[in-house]
Tab-separated table of C-alpha atoms and ligand atoms in Angstrom:
chain	number	residue	atom	x	y	z
O	1	MET	CA	-12.162	-12.171	20.082
O	2	ASP	CA	-11.305	-15.331	17.174
O	3	LEU	CA	-13.636	-13.723	14.208
O	4	PHE	CA	-11.017	-10.611	14.468
O	5	GLU	CA	-7.550	-11.896	15.743
O	6	ASN	CA	-6.985	-11.536	11.642
O	7	ASP	CA	-8.922	-8.070	11.040
O	8	LEU	CA	-6.441	-5.506	11.170
O	9	PHE	CA	-8.947	-2.984	10.934
O	10	ALA	CA	-11.632	-3.750	13.365
O	11	SER	CA	-10.046	-1.509	16.130
O	12	GLN	CA	-9.535	1.407	14.282
O	13	ASP	CA	-11.515	4.310	13.988
O	14	GLU	CA	-10.126	5.559	11.120
O	15	GLN	CA	-12.277	6.668	8.303
O	16	GLN	CA	-10.794	6.230	5.147
O	17	VAL	CA	-8.368	3.512	5.501
O	18	SER	CA	-5.287	1.640	3.368
O	19	ILE	CA	-6.412	-2.301	2.897
O	20	ALA	CA	-3.493	-2.401	0.667
O	21	ASP	CA	-1.395	-0.907	-2.071
O	22	GLY	CA	-4.538	-0.559	-5.296
O	23	ALA	CA	-7.787	-1.482	-2.255
O	24	MET	CA	-8.965	1.554	0.625
O	25	LEU	CA	-11.704	1.249	2.950
O	26	LEU	CA	-13.964	4.223	3.114
O	27	ARG	CA	-16.111	3.906	6.278
O	28	HIS	CA	-19.194	4.440	6.319
O	29	PHE	CA	-19.138	6.966	2.635
O	30	VAL	CA	-22.638	6.486	2.428
O	31	GLN	CA	-24.082	7.993	5.225
O	32	GLN	CA	-21.826	11.440	5.258
O	33	GLN	CA	-23.731	12.808	1.600
O	34	LYS	CA	-25.454	14.762	1.912
O	35	ASN	CA	-26.436	16.039	-1.944
O	36	ALA	CA	-29.055	16.855	-2.997
O	37	SER	CA	-28.617	14.101	-5.953
O	38	LEU	CA	-26.381	11.549	-3.448
O	39	ASN	CA	-27.994	10.869	0.643
O	40	GLU	CA	-28.411	7.474	2.184
O	41	ALA	CA	-32.019	8.256	1.959
O	42	VAL	CA	-31.840	8.940	-2.356
O	43	LEU	CA	-29.202	6.345	-2.475
O	44	LEU	CA	-32.158	4.272	-0.811
O	45	ALA	CA	-35.057	4.542	-3.113
O	46	ASP	CA	-33.271	4.376	-6.318
O	47	LEU	CA	-32.607	0.994	-4.999
O	48	ASN	CA	-36.260	-0.371	-3.440
O	49	TYR	CA	-36.917	1.098	-6.843
O	50	ILE	CA	-34.678	-0.899	-9.193
O	51	LEU	CA	-35.853	-4.094	-6.598
O	52	GLU	CA	-39.483	-3.844	-6.854
O	53	ASN	CA	-38.667	-3.337	-10.660
O	54	SER	CA	-36.471	-6.692	-10.970
O	55	SER	CA	-36.447	-9.336	-8.949
O	56	LEU	CA	-33.983	-10.896	-7.335
O	57	ARG	CA	-32.631	-13.963	-8.345
O	58	GLN	CA	-30.471	-17.347	-7.457
O	59	MET	CA	-27.905	-18.264	-10.333
O	60	ILE	CA	-26.414	-21.182	-11.231
O	61	THR	CA	-23.074	-21.742	-11.775
O	62	PRO	CA	-21.142	-23.273	-13.976
O	63	GLY	CA	-20.390	-26.233	-11.787
O	64	GLY	CA	-24.496	-26.621	-11.031
O	65	PHE	CA	-24.750	-25.140	-7.546
O	66	THR	CA	-26.969	-22.386	-7.346
O	67	MET	CA	-25.697	-19.502	-5.283
O	68	SER	CA	-26.528	-18.580	-1.918
O	69	VAL	CA	-26.416	-14.602	-2.712
O	70	ALA	CA	-29.190	-13.498	-4.309
O	71	MET	CA	-28.328	-11.332	-7.542
O	72	THR	CA	-29.896	-8.843	-9.804
O	73	ASN	CA	-27.819	-5.953	-11.927
O	74	CYS	CA	-28.432	-2.236	-13.124
O	75	GLY	CA	-26.635	-0.534	-15.724
O	76	ALA	CA	-25.441	-1.356	-19.240
O	77	LEU	CA	-24.808	-4.245	-18.546
O	78	GLY	CA	-25.454	-7.136	-16.077
O	79	TRP	CA	-23.322	-9.988	-14.322
O	80	VAL	CA	-24.535	-13.612	-15.100
O	81	SER	CA	-24.016	-16.927	-13.738
O	82	ASP	CA	-25.963	-19.905	-15.615
O	83	ARG	CA	-24.286	-23.384	-16.633
O	84	LYS	CA	-23.226	-22.153	-19.284
O	85	GLY	CA	-20.443	-19.629	-17.466
O	86	TYR	CA	-20.053	-15.914	-15.733
O	87	ARG	CA	-20.466	-13.536	-18.575
O	88	TYR	CA	-22.130	-10.139	-18.534
O	89	THR	CA	-25.515	-9.230	-20.768
O	90	THR	CA	-27.091	-6.795	-21.895
O	91	LEU	CA	-31.100	-8.455	-21.518
O	92	ASP	CA	-32.235	-10.116	-18.332
O	93	PRO	CA	-32.297	-13.738	-18.809
O	94	SER	CA	-35.263	-14.093	-16.973
O	95	THR	CA	-37.291	-11.234	-18.616
O	96	GLY	CA	-35.593	-10.659	-21.803
O	97	LEU	CA	-35.415	-7.457	-21.086
O	98	PRO	CA	-32.754	-4.148	-20.842
O	99	TRP	CA	-31.168	-4.167	-17.289
O	100	GLN	CA	-33.357	-0.686	-14.839
O	101	PRO	CA	-31.095	1.905	-16.042
O	102	MET	CA	-28.177	2.619	-13.390
O	103	PRO	CA	-29.632	5.983	-11.101
O	104	ALA	CA	-27.939	9.053	-11.159
O	105	SER	CA	-27.260	8.519	-7.330
O	106	PHE	CA	-25.409	5.124	-8.152
O	107	LEU	CA	-23.476	6.768	-10.422
O	108	ALA	CA	-22.499	9.434	-8.374
O	109	LEU	CA	-21.734	7.719	-5.080
O	110	ALA	CA	-19.326	4.941	-7.609
O	111	SER	CA	-17.639	7.383	-8.804
O	112	ALA	CA	-16.956	9.965	-5.898
O	113	THR	CA	-15.267	6.965	-3.722
O	114	ALA	CA	-13.857	5.794	-6.348
O	115	ALA	CA	-11.866	9.791	-7.498
O	116	GLN	CA	-11.381	9.478	-3.228
O	117	ALA	CA	-9.643	6.346	-3.653
O	118	GLY	CA	-7.357	7.880	-6.328
O	119	TYR	CA	-9.002	6.545	-9.293
O	120	ALA	CA	-9.939	9.334	-11.410
O	121	ASP	CA	-13.278	8.997	-14.142
O	122	PHE	CA	-14.241	5.770	-13.281
O	123	VAL	CA	-17.472	5.172	-15.103
O	124	PRO	CA	-19.027	2.172	-14.186
O	125	ASP	CA	-21.163	0.320	-16.977
O	126	ALA	CA	-22.896	-1.521	-14.132
O	127	CYS	CA	-23.691	-2.659	-10.971
O	128	LEU	CA	-24.518	-6.466	-9.942
O	129	ILE	CA	-26.897	-6.501	-6.254
O	130	ASN	CA	-26.304	-8.815	-4.319
O	131	GLN	CA	-29.022	-9.331	-1.740
O	132	TYR	CA	-27.760	-11.808	1.420
O	133	GLN	CA	-29.713	-13.648	3.744
O	134	PRO	CA	-28.690	-14.535	7.115
O	135	ALA	CA	-26.432	-17.684	6.924
O	136	THR	CA	-25.252	-16.898	2.858
O	137	ARG	CA	-21.879	-17.113	2.127
O	138	MET	CA	-20.180	-16.068	-1.154
O	139	SER	CA	-16.802	-18.551	-1.263
O	140	LEU	CA	-13.579	-16.989	-2.164
O	141	HIS	CA	-13.562	-16.064	-6.534
O	142	GLN	CA	-11.650	-13.247	-8.118
O	143	ASP	CA	-13.452	-11.262	-9.666
O	144	LYS	CA	-11.779	-11.332	-14.057
O	145	ASP	CA	-14.790	-11.528	-16.137
O	146	GLU	CA	-13.989	-7.656	-17.187
O	147	GLN	CA	-12.034	-7.008	-19.657
O	148	ASP	CA	-10.070	-3.960	-18.485
O	149	PHE	CA	-8.291	-4.597	-15.097
O	150	SER	CA	-7.065	-0.806	-15.191
O	151	GLN	CA	-10.662	0.473	-13.748
O	152	PRO	CA	-10.991	-0.762	-10.029
O	153	ILE	CA	-14.369	-2.004	-9.064
O	154	VAL	CA	-16.791	-0.689	-5.895
O	155	SER	CA	-17.897	-2.353	-3.228
O	156	VAL	CA	-20.860	-0.911	-1.156
O	157	SER	CA	-21.835	-2.038	1.533
O	158	LEU	CA	-25.289	-1.752	3.074
O	159	GLY	CA	-28.103	-3.151	6.470
O	160	VAL	CA	-26.989	-5.965	8.469
O	161	PRO	CA	-22.828	-6.121	8.483
O	162	ALA	CA	-20.568	-8.721	6.943
O	163	ILE	CA	-17.335	-9.961	6.908
O	164	PHE	CA	-15.047	-9.813	3.942
O	165	LEU	CA	-12.380	-12.309	3.277
O	166	PHE	CA	-9.511	-10.593	1.565
O	167	GLY	CA	-6.999	-12.393	0.184
O	168	GLY	CA	-3.720	-12.122	-2.392
O	169	ALA	CA	-2.920	-13.747	-5.717
O	170	LYS	CA	-3.318	-17.341	-5.509
O	171	ARG	CA	-6.401	-19.484	-4.033
O	172	THR	CA	-4.396	-20.711	-1.080
O	173	ASP	CA	-2.682	-16.603	0.084
O	174	VAL	CA	-3.427	-16.018	3.664
O	175	THR	CA	-7.458	-14.537	3.741
O	176	ARG	CA	-7.358	-11.465	6.249
O	177	LYS	CA	-10.506	-10.020	7.362
O	178	ILE	CA	-12.726	-7.300	7.098
O	179	LEU	CA	-15.321	-5.504	8.761
O	180	LEU	CA	-18.352	-4.113	6.542
O	181	GLN	CA	-20.592	-2.152	7.767
O	182	HIS	CA	-23.210	-0.020	7.074
O	183	GLY	CA	-22.639	2.653	3.831
O	184	ASP	CA	-18.793	1.595	3.848
O	185	VAL	CA	-17.129	1.701	0.183
O	186	ILE	CA	-14.310	-0.368	-0.343
O	187	VAL	CA	-12.713	0.628	-3.411
O	188	TRP	CA	-10.852	-1.595	-5.137
O	189	GLY	CA	-8.441	-1.925	-8.041
O	190	GLY	CA	-4.598	-2.173	-8.829
O	191	LYS	CA	-1.991	-4.397	-7.752
O	192	THR	CA	-5.026	-5.807	-5.759
O	193	ARG	CA	-7.415	-5.781	-8.562
O	194	LEU	CA	-7.738	-9.919	-9.062
O	195	ASN	CA	-7.212	-11.298	-5.488
O	196	TYR	CA	-9.030	-13.642	-4.294
O	197	HIS	CA	-12.207	-12.249	-1.404
O	198	GLY	CA	-15.553	-13.833	-0.031
O	199	VAL	CA	-17.902	-13.070	2.594
O	200	THR	CA	-18.378	-15.380	5.795
O	201	PRO	CA	-21.934	-16.629	6.718
O	202	LEU	CA	-23.913	-13.175	6.911
O	203	LYS	CA	-24.521	-13.437	10.796
O	204	ALA	CA	-28.377	-12.912	12.435
O	205	ASP	CA	-28.285	-9.498	12.899
O	206	SER	CA	-31.677	-6.632	12.285
O	207	HIS	CA	-30.768	-3.256	9.889
O	208	ALA	CA	-33.365	-0.595	10.409
O	209	ALA	CA	-33.381	-0.866	6.847
O	210	PHE	CA	-32.693	-4.178	5.512
O	211	GLY	CA	-33.930	-6.298	8.211
O	212	ALA	CA	-31.734	-9.357	8.884
O	213	CYS	CA	-30.486	-8.966	4.976
O	214	ARG	CA	-27.020	-7.203	3.667
O	215	VAL	CA	-27.110	-6.036	-0.080
O	216	ASN	CA	-24.087	-5.222	-2.028
O	217	LEU	CA	-23.704	-3.615	-4.681
O	218	THR	CA	-20.617	-3.940	-6.899
O	219	PHE	CA	-20.015	-1.368	-9.547
O	220	ARG	CA	-17.571	-2.332	-12.482
O	221	LYS	CA	-16.185	-0.964	-15.776
O	222	ALA	CA	-17.436	-4.155	-17.175
O	223	ALA	CA	-17.023	-3.562	-21.371
F	301	LIG	C1	-20.271	-9.011	-0.942
F	301	LIG	N1	-18.399	-8.392	-3.035
F	301	LIG	O1	-19.176	-8.141	-0.783
F	301	LIG	C2	-18.705	-9.820	-2.475
F	301	LIG	N2	-15.961	-8.305	-5.810
F	301	LIG	O2	-20.738	-8.810	-1.142
F	301	LIG	C3	-17.371	-8.741	-4.037
F	301	LIG	O3	-17.705	-9.889	-4.433
F	301	LIG	C4	-15.963	-7.980	-4.313
F	301	LIG	O4	-16.982	-6.668	-2.699
F	301	LIG	C5	-14.723	-7.524	-5.645
F	301	LIG	C6	-13.908	-5.985	-5.070
F	301	LIG	C7	-15.132	-5.260	-4.153
F	301	LIG	C8	-15.852	-6.648	-4.063
F	302	LIG	FE1	-16.208	-10.141	-6.272
């Protein structure tokens, strides 16, 4: 299949895959958590609560384009984009109120996966929630609005699978395709912290809990 020809990992069954020095894929990590405080049902209930109390919105890029991915945040800081630029805010611009607090299950998932990938003591202060409808994509970008690039990023995929594009330090570097399925977590830092990456248009599919959508949780230490 053409789509996966650059995917080093699609045919492998390993639970834990090193993508590059500093970046690791933990497959189906969410489903494997069975603690009272961290398990799939608690995580999805906590996510639903956030989405019910904070609206997903399509933000405007500094260049004036409407992003196709719908976003909200939880945690002390939230990532926002508008004509003035990209930044982190303590208040949700659509309400003027603080973002919803980060649920304990989210914190537990972020620090457990970071530790598993070799990043001890990761305590995120920001969780960006991205919702992809069918055909929605995210173009190649770097995550560079955070203050301390020694801190990793934890990215959790839920719902319909997506193809993640993982490039290099330059926008023109070749990208590899990585299949991200429900419950997969990428921990990303070290030498790859500023690598370009994106998501190809979401294919029509269905997931029991998410319908036609994919939801991505991106945990960061922004401040
Ligand atoms: C997404 N993810 O998976 C978009 N950024 O929906 C990201 O932009 C991302 O997954 C930095 C590190 C990991 C990521
Ligand atoms: Fe990103």
